[in-house]
Coordinates of C-alpha atoms and ligand atoms in Angstrom, one line a residue:
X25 CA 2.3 2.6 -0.8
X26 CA 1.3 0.7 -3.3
X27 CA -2.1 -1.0 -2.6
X28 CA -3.2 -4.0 -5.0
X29 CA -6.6 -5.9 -4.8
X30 CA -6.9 -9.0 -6.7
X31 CA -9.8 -11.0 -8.0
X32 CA -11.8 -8.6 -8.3
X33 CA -14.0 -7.0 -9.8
X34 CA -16.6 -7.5 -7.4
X35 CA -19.6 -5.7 -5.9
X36 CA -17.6 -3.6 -3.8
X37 CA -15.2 -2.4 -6.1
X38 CA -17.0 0.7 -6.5
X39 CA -16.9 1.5 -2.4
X40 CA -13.1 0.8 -2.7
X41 CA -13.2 3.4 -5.9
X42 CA -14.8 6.0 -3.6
X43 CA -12.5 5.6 -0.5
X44 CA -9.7 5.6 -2.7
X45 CA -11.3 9.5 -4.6
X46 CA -11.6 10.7 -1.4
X47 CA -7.8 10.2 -0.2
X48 CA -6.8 11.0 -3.6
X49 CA -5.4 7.6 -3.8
X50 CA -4.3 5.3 -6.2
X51 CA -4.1 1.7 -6.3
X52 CA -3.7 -1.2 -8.8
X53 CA -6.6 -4.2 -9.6
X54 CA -5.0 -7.2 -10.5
X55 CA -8.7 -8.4 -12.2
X56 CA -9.8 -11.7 -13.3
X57 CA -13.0 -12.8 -15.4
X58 CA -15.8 -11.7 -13.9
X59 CA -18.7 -11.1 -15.9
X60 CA -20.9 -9.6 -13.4
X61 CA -19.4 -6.8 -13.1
X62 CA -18.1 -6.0 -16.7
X63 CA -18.8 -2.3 -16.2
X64 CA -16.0 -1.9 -14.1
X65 CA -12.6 -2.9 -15.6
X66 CA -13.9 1.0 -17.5
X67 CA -14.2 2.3 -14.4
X68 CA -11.4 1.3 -12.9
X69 CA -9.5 2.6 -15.7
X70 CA -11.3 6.3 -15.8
X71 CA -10.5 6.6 -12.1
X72 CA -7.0 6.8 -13.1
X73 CA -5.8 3.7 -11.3
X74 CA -4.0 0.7 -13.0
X75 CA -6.0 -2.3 -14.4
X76 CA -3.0 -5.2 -14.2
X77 CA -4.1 -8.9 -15.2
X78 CA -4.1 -11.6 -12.5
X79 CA -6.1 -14.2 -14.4
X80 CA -9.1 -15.8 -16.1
X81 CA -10.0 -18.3 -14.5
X82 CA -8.4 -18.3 -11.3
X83 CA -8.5 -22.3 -11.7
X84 CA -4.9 -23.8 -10.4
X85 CA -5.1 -27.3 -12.1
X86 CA -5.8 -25.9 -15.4
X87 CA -3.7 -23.0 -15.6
X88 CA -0.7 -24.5 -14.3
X89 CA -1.0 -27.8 -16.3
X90 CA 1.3 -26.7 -18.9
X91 CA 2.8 -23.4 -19.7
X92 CA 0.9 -23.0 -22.6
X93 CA -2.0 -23.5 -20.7
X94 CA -0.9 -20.5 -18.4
X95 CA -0.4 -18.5 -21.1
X96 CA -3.7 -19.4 -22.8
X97 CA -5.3 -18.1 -19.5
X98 CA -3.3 -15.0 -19.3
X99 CA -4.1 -14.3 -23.1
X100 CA -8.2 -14.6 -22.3
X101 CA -7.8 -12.1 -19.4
X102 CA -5.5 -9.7 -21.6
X103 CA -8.5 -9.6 -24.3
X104 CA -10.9 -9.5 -21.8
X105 CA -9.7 -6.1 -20.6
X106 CA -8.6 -4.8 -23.4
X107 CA -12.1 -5.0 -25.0
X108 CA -13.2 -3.5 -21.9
X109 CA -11.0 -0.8 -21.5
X110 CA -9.0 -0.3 -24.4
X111 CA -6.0 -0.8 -22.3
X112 CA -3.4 -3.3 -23.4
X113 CA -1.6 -4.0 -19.9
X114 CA 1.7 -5.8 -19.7
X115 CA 1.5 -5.7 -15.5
X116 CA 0.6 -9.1 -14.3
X117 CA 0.5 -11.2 -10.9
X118 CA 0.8 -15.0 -10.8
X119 CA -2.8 -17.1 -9.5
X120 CA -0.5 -17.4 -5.8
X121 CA 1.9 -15.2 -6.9
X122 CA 5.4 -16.5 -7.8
X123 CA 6.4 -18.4 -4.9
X124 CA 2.9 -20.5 -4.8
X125 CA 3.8 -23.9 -4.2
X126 CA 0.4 -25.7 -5.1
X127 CA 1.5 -25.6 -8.5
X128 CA 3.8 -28.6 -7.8
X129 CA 0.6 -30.5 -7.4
X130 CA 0.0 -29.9 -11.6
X131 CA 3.6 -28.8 -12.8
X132 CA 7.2 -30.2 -11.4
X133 CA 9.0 -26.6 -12.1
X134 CA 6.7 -24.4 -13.7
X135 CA 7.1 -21.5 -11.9
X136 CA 10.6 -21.4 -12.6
X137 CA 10.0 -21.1 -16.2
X138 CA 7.2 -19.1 -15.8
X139 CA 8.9 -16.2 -14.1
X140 CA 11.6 -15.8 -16.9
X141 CA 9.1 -16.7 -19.4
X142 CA 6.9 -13.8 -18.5
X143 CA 9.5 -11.2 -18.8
X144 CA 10.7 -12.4 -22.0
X145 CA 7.4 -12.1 -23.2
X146 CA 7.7 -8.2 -22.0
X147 CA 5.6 -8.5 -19.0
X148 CA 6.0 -7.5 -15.6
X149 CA 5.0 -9.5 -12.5
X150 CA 4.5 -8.4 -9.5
X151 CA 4.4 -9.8 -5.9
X152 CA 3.9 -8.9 -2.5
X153 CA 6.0 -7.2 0.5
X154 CA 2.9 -6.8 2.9
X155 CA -0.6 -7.9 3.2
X156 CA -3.6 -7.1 4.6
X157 CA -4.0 -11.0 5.9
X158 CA -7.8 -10.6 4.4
X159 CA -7.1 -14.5 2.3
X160 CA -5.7 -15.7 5.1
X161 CA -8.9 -18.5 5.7
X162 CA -10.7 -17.5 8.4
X163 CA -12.8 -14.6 8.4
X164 CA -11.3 -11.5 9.5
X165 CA -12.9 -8.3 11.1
X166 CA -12.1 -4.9 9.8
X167 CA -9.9 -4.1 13.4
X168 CA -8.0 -7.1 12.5
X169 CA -7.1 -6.4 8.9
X170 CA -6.6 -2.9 9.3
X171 CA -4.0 -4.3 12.2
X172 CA -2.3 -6.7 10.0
X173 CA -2.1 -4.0 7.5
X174 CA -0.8 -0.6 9.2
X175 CA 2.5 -2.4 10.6
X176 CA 5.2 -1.7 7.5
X177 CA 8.0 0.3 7.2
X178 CA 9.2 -0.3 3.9
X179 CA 10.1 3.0 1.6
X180 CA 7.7 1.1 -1.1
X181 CA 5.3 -1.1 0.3
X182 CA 3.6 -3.3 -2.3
X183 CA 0.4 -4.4 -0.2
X184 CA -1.8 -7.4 -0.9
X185 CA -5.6 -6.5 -0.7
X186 CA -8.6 -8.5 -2.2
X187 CA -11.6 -7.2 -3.8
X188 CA -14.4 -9.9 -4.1
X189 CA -18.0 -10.1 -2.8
X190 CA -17.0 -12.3 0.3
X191 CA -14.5 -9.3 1.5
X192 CA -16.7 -6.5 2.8
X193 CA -14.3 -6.0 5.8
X194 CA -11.5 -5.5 3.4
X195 CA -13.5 -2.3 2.6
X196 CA -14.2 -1.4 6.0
X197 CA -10.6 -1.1 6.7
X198 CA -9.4 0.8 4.1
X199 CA -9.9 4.1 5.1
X200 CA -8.4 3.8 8.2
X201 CA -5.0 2.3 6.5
X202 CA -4.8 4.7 3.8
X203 CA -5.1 7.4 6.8
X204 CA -2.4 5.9 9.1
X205 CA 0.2 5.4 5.9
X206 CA -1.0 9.2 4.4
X207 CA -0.1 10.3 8.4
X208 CA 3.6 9.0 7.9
X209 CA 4.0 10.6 4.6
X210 CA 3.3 8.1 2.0
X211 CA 1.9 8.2 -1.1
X212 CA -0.9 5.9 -2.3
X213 CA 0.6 5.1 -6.1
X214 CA -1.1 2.8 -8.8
X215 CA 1.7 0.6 -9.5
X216 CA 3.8 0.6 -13.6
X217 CA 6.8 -1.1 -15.1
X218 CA 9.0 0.7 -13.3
X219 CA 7.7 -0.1 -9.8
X220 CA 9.0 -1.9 -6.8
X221 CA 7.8 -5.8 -8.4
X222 CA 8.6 -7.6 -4.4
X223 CA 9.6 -10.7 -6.2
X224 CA 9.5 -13.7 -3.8
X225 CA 11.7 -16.7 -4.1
X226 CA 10.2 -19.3 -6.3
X227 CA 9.3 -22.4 -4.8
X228 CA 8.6 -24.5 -7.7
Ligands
ZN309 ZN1 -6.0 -14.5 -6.8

């Protein structure tokens, strides 16, 4: 099981670091900017989980404007981290992940060349094969995500999570997944380069 949480950091990213210690788990942070909390991109790093770069700004229309606009962004958020951690990561996730479609409204196709751009570049993007459902718009309750959450069966199970300050149920629920996918014999794994990526299909 490999659990990701995006957009962080955020104020509870140090409750998800202590659930995670005491399973012995370890997940990935797909991080953006977010000066706030610049103490832990380090701390998410010393933990021994994987910092992986999502994005700067997190802003659709100006990241997807151009491909060099995407890259600019993805650039900020490499240095960003690195001056943070030390850490040079090449383990990204697209703003929407690769099959977003709301890029059409900036881009005609830039996904497409985004996804083989990336890799030619040397990075590695990932996607999604399950979901807590904790984006999905309407406010969920900790019962509910852990539900959506707890039914996969996949060997590897790359599992979309969030960690921002509007997400406290996200927290809530996480001891009670890691406990029902630790019951059926998984491991909780920081993703690398070699993991499951759960590609979708591109839609733009
Ligand atoms: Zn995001």
């Amino acid at each position: 099981l490999y659990m990701t949480f995006d957009d962080g950091p955020s104020k509870y990213t140090d409750d998800i670091l202590d659930i995670l210690d005491q399973y012995g788990a370890k997940a990935t942070f797909f991080v953006m900017y977010q000066p706030d909390y610049s103490h832990m991109y380090k701390e998410i790093v010393d933990r021994g989980h994987a910092i992986a770069l999502h994005t700067y700004s997190h802003d659709y229309a100006s990241i997807y404007s151009s491909d060099s606009a995407y890259f600019r962004d993805l650039q900020k958020i490499s240095d960003y981290v690195y001056n943070q951690t030390g850490v040079r990561t090449n383990l990204i996730r697209f703003p929407g992940g690769g099959s977003n479609t709301i890029s059409r409204d900036y881009n005609y196709g830039i996904m497409s060349r985004l996804t083989r751009e990336v890799e030619n570049r040397g990075y590695v993007y990932f996607d999604w094969n399950a979901s807590n459902e904790d984006a999905n718009g309407r406010a969920m309750s900790w019962q509910q995500i852990r539900d959506a959450a707890i039914g996969y069966r996949q060997q590897e199970i790359v599992m979309l999570m969030h960690d921002t300050n509007a997400k406290y149920t996200t927290v809530q629920a996480l001891p009670s997944i890691i406990e029902h996918y630790q019951a059926r014999g998984y491991h909780c794994l920081a993703l690398t380069e070699d993991s499951e990526t759960a590609h979708h299909g591109v839609n733009n």
